[in-house]
Tab-separated table of C-alpha atoms in Angstrom:
chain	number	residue	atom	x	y	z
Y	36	UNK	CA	-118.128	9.731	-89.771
Y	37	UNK	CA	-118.039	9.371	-93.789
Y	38	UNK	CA	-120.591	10.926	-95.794
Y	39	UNK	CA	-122.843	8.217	-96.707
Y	40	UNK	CA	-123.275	6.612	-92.763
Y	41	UNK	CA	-124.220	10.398	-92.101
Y	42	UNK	CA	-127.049	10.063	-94.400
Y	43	UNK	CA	-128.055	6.870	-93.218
Y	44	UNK	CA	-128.371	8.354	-89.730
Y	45	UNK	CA	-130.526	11.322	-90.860
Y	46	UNK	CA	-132.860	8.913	-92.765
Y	47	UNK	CA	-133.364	6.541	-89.998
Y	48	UNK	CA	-133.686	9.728	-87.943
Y	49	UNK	CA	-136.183	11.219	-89.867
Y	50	UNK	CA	-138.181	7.921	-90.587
Y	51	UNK	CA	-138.429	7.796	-86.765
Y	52	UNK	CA	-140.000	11.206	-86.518
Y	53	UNK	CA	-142.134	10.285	-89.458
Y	54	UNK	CA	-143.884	7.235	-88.018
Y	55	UNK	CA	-144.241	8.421	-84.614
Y	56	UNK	CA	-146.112	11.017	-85.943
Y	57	UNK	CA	-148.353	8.639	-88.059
Y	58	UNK	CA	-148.786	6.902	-84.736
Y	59	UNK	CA	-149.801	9.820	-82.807
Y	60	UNK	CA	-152.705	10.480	-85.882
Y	61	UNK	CA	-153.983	7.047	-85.827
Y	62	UNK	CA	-154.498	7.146	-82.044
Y	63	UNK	CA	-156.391	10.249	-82.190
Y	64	UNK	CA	-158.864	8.997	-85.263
Y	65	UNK	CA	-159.888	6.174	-81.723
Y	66	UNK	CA	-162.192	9.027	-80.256
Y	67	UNK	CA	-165.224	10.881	-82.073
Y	68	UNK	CA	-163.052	13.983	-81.998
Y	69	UNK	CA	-165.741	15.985	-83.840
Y	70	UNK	CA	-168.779	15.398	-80.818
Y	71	UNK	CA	-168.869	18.333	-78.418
Y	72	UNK	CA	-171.164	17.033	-75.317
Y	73	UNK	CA	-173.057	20.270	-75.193
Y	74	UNK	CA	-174.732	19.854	-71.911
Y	75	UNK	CA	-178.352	17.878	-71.374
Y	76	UNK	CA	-181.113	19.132	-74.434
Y	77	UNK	CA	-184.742	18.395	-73.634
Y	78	UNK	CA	-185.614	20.576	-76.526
Y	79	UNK	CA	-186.524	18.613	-80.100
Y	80	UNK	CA	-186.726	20.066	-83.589
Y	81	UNK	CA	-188.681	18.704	-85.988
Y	82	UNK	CA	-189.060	19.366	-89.882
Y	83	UNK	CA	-191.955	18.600	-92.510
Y	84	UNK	CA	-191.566	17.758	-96.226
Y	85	UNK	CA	-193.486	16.909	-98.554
Y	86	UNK	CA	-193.064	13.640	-100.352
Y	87	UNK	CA	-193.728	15.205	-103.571
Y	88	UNK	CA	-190.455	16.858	-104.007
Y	89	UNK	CA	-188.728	13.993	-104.938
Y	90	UNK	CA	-191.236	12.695	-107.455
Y	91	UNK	CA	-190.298	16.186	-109.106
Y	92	UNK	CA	-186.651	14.802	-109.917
Y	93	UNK	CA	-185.800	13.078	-112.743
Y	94	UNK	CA	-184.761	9.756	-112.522
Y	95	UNK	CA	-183.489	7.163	-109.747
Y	96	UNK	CA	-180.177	8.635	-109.448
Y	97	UNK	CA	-180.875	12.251	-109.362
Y	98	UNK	CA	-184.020	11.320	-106.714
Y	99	UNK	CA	-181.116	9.980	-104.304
Y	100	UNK	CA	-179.087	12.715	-104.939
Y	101	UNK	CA	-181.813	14.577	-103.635
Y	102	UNK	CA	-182.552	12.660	-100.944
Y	103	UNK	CA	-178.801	12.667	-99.579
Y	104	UNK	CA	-178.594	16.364	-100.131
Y	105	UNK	CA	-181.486	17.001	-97.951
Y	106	UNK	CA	-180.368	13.979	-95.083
Y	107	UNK	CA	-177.071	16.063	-94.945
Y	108	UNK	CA	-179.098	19.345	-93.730
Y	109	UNK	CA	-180.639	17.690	-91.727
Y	110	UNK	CA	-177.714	16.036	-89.227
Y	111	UNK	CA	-175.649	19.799	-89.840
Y	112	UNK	CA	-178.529	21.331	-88.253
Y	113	UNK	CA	-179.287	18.615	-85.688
Y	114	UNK	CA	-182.882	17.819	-86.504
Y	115	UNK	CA	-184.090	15.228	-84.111
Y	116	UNK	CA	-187.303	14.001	-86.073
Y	117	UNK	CA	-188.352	14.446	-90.296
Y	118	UNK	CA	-191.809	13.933	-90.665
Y	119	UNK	CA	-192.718	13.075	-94.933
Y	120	UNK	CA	-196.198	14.088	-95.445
Y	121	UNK	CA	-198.733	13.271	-98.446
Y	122	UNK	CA	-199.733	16.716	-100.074
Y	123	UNK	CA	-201.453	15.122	-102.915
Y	124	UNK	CA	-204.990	14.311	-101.488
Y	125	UNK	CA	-204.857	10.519	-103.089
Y	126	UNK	CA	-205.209	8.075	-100.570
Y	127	UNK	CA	-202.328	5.472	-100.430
Y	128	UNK	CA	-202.203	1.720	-100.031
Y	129	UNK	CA	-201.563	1.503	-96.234
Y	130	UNK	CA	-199.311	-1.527	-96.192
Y	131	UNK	CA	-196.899	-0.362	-99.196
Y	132	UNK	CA	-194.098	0.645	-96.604
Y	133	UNK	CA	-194.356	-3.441	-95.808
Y	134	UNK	CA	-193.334	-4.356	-99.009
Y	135	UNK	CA	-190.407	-5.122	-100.987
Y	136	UNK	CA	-191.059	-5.584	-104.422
Y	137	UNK	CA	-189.169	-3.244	-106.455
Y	138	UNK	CA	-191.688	-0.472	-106.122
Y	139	UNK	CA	-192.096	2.147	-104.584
Y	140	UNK	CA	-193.935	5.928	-104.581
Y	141	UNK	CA	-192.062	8.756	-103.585
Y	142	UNK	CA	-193.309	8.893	-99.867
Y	143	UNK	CA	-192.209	5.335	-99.382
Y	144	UNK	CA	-189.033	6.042	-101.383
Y	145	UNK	CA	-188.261	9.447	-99.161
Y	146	UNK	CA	-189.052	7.490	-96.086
Y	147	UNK	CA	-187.051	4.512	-96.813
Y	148	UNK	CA	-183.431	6.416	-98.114
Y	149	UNK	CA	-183.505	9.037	-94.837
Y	150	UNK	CA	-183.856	5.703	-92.620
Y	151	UNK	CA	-181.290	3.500	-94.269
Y	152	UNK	CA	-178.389	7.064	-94.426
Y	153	UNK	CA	-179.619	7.424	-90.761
Y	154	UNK	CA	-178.609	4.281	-89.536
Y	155	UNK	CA	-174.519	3.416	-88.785
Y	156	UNK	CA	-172.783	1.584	-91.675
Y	157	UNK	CA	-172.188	-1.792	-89.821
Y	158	UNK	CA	-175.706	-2.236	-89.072
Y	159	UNK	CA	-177.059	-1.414	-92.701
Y	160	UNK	CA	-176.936	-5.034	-94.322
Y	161	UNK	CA	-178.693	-6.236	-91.003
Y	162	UNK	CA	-181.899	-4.175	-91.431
Y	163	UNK	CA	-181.842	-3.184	-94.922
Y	164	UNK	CA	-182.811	-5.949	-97.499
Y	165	UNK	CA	-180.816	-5.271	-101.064
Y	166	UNK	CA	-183.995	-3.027	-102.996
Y	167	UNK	CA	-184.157	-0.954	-105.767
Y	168	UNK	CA	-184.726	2.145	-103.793
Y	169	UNK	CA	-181.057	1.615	-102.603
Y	170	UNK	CA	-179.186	1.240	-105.800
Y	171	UNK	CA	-177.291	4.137	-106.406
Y	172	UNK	CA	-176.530	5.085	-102.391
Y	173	UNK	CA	-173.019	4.243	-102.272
Y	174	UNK	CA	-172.632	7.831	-104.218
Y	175	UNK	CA	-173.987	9.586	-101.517
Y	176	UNK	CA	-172.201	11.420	-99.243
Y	177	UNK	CA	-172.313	9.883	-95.394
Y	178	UNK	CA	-173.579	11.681	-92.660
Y	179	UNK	CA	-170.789	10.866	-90.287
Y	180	UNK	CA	-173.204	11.493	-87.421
Y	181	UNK	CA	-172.051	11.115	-83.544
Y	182	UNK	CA	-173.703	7.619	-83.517
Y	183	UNK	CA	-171.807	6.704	-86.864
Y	184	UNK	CA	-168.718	5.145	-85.292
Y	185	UNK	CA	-165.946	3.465	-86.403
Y	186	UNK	CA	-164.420	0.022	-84.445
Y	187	UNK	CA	-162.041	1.415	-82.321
Y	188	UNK	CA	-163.877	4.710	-81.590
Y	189	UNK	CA	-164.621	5.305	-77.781
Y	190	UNK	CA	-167.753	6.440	-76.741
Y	191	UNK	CA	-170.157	6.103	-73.813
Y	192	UNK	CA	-173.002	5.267	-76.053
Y	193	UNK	CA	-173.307	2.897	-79.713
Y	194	UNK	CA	-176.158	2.122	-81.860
Y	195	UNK	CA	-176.398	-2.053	-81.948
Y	196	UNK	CA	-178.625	-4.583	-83.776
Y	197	UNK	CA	-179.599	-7.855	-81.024
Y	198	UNK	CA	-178.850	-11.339	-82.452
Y	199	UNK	CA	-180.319	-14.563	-82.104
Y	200	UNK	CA	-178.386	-15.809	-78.606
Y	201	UNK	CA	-178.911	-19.298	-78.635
Y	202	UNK	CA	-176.477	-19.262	-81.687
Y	203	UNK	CA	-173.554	-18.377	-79.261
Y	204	UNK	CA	-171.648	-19.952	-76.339
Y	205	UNK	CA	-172.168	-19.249	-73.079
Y	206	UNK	CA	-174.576	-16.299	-73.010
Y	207	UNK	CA	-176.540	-15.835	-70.057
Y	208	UNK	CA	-180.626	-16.872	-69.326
Y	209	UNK	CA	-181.445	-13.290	-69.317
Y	210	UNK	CA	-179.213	-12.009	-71.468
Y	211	UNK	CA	-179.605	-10.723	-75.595
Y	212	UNK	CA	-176.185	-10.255	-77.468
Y	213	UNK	CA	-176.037	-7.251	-79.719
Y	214	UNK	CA	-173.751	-6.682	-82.647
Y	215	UNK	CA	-172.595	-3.206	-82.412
Y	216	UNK	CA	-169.549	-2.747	-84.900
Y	217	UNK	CA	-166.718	-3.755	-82.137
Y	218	UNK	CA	-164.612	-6.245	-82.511
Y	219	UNK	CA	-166.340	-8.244	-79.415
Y	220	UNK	CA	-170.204	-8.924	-79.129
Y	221	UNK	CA	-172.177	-6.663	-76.439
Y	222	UNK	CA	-173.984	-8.160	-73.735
Y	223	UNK	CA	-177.261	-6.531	-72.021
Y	224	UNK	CA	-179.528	-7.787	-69.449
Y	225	UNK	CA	-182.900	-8.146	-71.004
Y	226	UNK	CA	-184.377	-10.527	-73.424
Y	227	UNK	CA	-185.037	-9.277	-77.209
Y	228	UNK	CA	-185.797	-11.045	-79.953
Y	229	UNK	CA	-183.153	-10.359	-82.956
Y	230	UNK	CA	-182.947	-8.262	-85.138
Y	231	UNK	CA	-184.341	-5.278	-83.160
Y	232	UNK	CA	-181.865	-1.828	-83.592
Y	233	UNK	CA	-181.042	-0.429	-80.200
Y	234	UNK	CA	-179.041	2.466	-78.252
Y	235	UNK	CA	-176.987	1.118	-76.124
Y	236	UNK	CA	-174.714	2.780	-72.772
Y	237	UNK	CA	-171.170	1.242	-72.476
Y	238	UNK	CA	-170.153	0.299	-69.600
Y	239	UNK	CA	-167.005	-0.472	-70.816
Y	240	UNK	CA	-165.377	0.022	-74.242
Y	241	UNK	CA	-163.143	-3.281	-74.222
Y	242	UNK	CA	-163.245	-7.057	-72.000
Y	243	UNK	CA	-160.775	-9.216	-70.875
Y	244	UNK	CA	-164.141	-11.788	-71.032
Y	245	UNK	CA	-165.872	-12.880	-73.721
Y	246	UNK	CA	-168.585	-10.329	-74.193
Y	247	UNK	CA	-168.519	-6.623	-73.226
Y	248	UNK	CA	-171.078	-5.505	-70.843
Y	249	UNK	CA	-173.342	-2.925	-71.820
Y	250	UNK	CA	-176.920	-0.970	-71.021
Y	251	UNK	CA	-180.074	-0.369	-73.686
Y	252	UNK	CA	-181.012	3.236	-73.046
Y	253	UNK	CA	-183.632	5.370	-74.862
Y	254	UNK	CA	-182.731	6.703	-78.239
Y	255	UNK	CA	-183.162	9.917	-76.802
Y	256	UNK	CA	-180.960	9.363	-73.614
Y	257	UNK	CA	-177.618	10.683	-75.425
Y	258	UNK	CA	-179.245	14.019	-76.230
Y	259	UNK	CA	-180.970	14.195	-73.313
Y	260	UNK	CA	-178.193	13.643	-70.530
Y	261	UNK	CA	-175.046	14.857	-72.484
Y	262	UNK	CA	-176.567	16.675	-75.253
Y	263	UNK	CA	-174.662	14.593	-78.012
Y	264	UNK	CA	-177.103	14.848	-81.282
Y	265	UNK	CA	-177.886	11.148	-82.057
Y	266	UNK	CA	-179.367	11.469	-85.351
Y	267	UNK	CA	-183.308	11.560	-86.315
Y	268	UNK	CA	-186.466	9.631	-86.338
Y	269	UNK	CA	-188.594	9.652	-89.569
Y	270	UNK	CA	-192.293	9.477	-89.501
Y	271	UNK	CA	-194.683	9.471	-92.562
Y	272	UNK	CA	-198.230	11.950	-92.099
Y	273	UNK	CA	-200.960	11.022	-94.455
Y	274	UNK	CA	-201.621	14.929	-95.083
Y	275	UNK	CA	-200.770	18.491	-93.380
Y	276	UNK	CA	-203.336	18.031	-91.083
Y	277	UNK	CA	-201.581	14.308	-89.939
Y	278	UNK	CA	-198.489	16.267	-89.326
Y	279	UNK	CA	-199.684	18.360	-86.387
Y	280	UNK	CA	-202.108	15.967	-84.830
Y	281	UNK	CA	-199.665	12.200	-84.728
Y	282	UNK	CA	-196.928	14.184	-83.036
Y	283	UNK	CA	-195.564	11.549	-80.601
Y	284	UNK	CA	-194.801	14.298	-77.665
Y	285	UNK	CA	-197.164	14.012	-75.460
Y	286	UNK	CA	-198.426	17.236	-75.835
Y	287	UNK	CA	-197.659	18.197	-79.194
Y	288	UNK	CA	-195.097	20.776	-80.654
Y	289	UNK	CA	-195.361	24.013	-78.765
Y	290	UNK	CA	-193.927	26.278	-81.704
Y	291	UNK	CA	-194.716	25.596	-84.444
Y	292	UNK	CA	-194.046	27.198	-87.933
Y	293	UNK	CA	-194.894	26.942	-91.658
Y	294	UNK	CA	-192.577	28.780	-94.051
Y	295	UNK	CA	-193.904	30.507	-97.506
Y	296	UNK	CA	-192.539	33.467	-99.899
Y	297	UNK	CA	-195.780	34.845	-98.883
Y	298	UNK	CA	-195.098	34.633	-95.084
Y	299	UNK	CA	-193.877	37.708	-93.112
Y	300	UNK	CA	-189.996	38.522	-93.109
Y	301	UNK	CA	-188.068	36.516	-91.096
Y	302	UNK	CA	-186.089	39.731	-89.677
Y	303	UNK	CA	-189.163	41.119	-88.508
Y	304	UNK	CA	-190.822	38.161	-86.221
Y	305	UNK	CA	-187.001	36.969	-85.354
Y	306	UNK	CA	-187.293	38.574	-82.190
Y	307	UNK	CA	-190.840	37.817	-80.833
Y	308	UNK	CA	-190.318	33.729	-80.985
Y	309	UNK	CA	-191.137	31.808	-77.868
Y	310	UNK	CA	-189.176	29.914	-75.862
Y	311	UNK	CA	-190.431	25.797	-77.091
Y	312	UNK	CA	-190.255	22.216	-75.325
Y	313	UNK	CA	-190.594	20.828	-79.013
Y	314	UNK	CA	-190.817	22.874	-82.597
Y	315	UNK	CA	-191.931	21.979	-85.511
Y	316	UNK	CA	-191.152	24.016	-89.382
Y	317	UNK	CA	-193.147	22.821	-92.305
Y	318	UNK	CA	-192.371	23.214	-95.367
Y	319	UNK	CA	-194.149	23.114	-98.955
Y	320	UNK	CA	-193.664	21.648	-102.178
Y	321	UNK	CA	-193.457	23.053	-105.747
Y	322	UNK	CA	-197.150	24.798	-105.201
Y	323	UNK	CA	-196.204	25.831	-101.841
Y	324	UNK	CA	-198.485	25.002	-98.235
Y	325	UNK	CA	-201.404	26.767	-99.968
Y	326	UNK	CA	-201.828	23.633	-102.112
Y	327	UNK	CA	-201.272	21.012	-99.400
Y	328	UNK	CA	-204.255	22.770	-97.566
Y	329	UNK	CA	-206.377	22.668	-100.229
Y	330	UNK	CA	-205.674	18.832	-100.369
Y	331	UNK	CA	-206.225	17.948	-96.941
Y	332	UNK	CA	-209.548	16.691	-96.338
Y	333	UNK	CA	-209.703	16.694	-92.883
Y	334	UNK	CA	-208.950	21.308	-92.955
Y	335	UNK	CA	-212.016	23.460	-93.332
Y	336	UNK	CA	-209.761	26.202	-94.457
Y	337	UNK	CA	-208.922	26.950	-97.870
Y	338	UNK	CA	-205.136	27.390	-98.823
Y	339	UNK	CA	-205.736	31.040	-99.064
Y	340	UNK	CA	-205.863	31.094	-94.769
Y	341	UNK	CA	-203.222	28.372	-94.727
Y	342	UNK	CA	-200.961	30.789	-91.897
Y	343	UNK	CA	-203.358	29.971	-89.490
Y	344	UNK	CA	-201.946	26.901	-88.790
Y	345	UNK	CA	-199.338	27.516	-87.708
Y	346	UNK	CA	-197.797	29.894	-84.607
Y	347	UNK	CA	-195.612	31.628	-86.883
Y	348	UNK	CA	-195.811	32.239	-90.812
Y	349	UNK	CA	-192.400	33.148	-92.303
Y	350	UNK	CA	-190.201	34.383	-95.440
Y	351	UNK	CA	-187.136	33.808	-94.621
Y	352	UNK	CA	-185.476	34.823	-98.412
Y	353	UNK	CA	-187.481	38.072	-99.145
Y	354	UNK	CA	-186.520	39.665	-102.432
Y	355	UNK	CA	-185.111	36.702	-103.709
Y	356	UNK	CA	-183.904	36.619	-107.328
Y	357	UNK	CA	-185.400	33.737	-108.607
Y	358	UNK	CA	-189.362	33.064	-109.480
Y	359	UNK	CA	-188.763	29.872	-106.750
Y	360	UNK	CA	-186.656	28.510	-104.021
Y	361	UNK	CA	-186.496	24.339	-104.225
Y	362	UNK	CA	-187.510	22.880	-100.900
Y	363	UNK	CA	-184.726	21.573	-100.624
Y	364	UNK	CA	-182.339	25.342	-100.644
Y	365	UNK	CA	-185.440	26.661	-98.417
Y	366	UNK	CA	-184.361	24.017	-95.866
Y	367	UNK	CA	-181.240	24.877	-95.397
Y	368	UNK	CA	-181.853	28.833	-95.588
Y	369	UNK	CA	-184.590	28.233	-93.159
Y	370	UNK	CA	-182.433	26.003	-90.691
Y	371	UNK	CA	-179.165	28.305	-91.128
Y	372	UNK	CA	-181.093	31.504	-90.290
Y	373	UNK	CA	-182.993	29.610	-87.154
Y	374	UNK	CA	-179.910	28.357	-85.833
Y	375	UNK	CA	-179.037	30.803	-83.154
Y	376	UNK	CA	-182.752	31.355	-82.182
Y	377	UNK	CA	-183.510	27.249	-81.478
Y	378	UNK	CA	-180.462	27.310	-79.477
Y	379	UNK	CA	-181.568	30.363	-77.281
Y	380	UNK	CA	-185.102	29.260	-77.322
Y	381	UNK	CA	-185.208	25.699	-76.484
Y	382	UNK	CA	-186.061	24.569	-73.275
């Protein structure tokens, strides 16, 4: 064999090798490789912020930086609902989270980013107009959540938006299609008018048929049979007060904590927390809880008694070097140190 018909073997050879390894990586990238099932969690965390925080950034880009940064903590840790309270006292025009005019305060602003990085990327043009708010969020980092799937990912369970049925052939009585970023429609059982977000069970990933056949479950019904995290619900709270009273368990949080540099050392309390069916960890703006007390017109406590609240009042950065920790660092100190503990705890 001459020299150069050699080295025309070894480079069809070796181009082989080359794309049936390429191969082998695409196929993988088809399943969510990065979801453990971790077993059935009844257990829920929630977390409280002010809205405030983000009227303290400067500017429209820098407030969705801020906003992205703190949506990120929030999926690493696996928060399951993010509750944006008013600390400022000032009532607010009830119907403002209705509108779509260009402006917004920095409740409605908060409320509205978390919801629209929360939801999966082929369902974001469906539910979220084009606003201001919005502008700068293709710099953000994405969440890549569980529920955040690409089109040829399988999974037992997709987030879907239901469309208007009598626009399609041959779809059922009873039936609702749902658009939920496959490459066929989904088909449920029920009736619901369009437009409406929904978790659906798969029944089958692909379909000779026109439609794939699938189930709407609960939101919740991921977490709670398999223990896959499916992302969180936001909720605003018209003061502290709101936060611990609209909880929509039906019998409140069972833990629940309020974090402060004046609260008691995290090291020393870490081993006397309960075990919790749903907690809750509140956390203050630039003036702290104290303030937020003092604001709430519905408390007839002062800010100075502000820990009791709350089941447990922590520091969880004593001796810090700096004369503050942002909300946003105290979030993810706070949710990094209570890891371990929600894990063990939760029931």
């Amino acid at each position: 064999m001459d020299f150069n018909k050699r080295k025309r073997n070894e480079f069809h050879s070796y181009n082989a090798k080359r794309k049936k390894k390429e191969k082998l990586v695409i196929n993988k990238s088809k399943n969510n490789i990065h979801t453990v099932a971790t077993g059935p969690r009844k257990y829920t965390v929630t977390i409280a912020l002010p809205g405030s925080i983000v009227a303290n950034a400067q500017g429209l880009e820098l407030k969705t930086a801020l906003v992205g940064q703190i949506a990120r903590a929030l999926v690493i840790f696996c928060v399951d609902e993010v509750v944006i309270f008013d600390d400022s006292g000032i009532p607010k025009e009830q119907n403002i989270f209705e509108r779509h005019d260009g402006v917004s305060n920095e409740n409605v602003f908060f409320i509205h980013l978390l919801r629209y990085m929360e939801t999966p990327q082929y369902l974001r043009k469906s539910l979220f107009p084009i606003h201001r708010d919005l502008r700068f969020t293709g710099l953000l980092n994405p969440l890549d959540c569980p529920h955040h799937l690409r089109i040829d990912e399988d999974f037992p369970y997709r987030e879907g938006i239901t469309l208007d049925s009598s626009l399609y052939p041959k779809v059922p009585k009873n039936c609702t299609l749902v658009e939920a970023g496959l490459r066929q429609k989904v088909l449920v059982s029920d009736r619901i008018k369009p437009g409406v977000r929904v978790t659906l069970f798969m029944k089958e990933m692909s379909s000779q048929k026109k439609y794939i056949n699938a189930e709407v479950v609960s939101p919740s019904t991921p977490r709670e049979t398999m223990g896959y995290y499916w992302g969180y619900t936001v909720r605003f709270a018209s003061s502290l007060s709101a936060v611990l009273t609209e909880s929509p368990y039906e019998n409140g949080y069972d833990l629940t904590i309020g974090t402060s540099e004046r609260g008691v050392a995290f090291e020393e309390i870490k081993d006397n927390i309960p075990n919790f069916n749903h907690i809750l960890i509140v956390f203050g703006g630039l003036a702290g809880l104290e303030a937020a007390v003092d604001a709430d017109q519905n408390l007839d406590i002062g800010g100075d008694r502000v820990e009791e609240l709350f089941d447990r009042w922590i520091n969880v950065c004593p001796a810090q070097g700096c004369r503050t920790i942002r909300t946003e660092e105290a979030l993810l100190i706070t949710l990094a140190q209570l890891k371990a503990i929600i894990m063990k705890k939760g029931k």
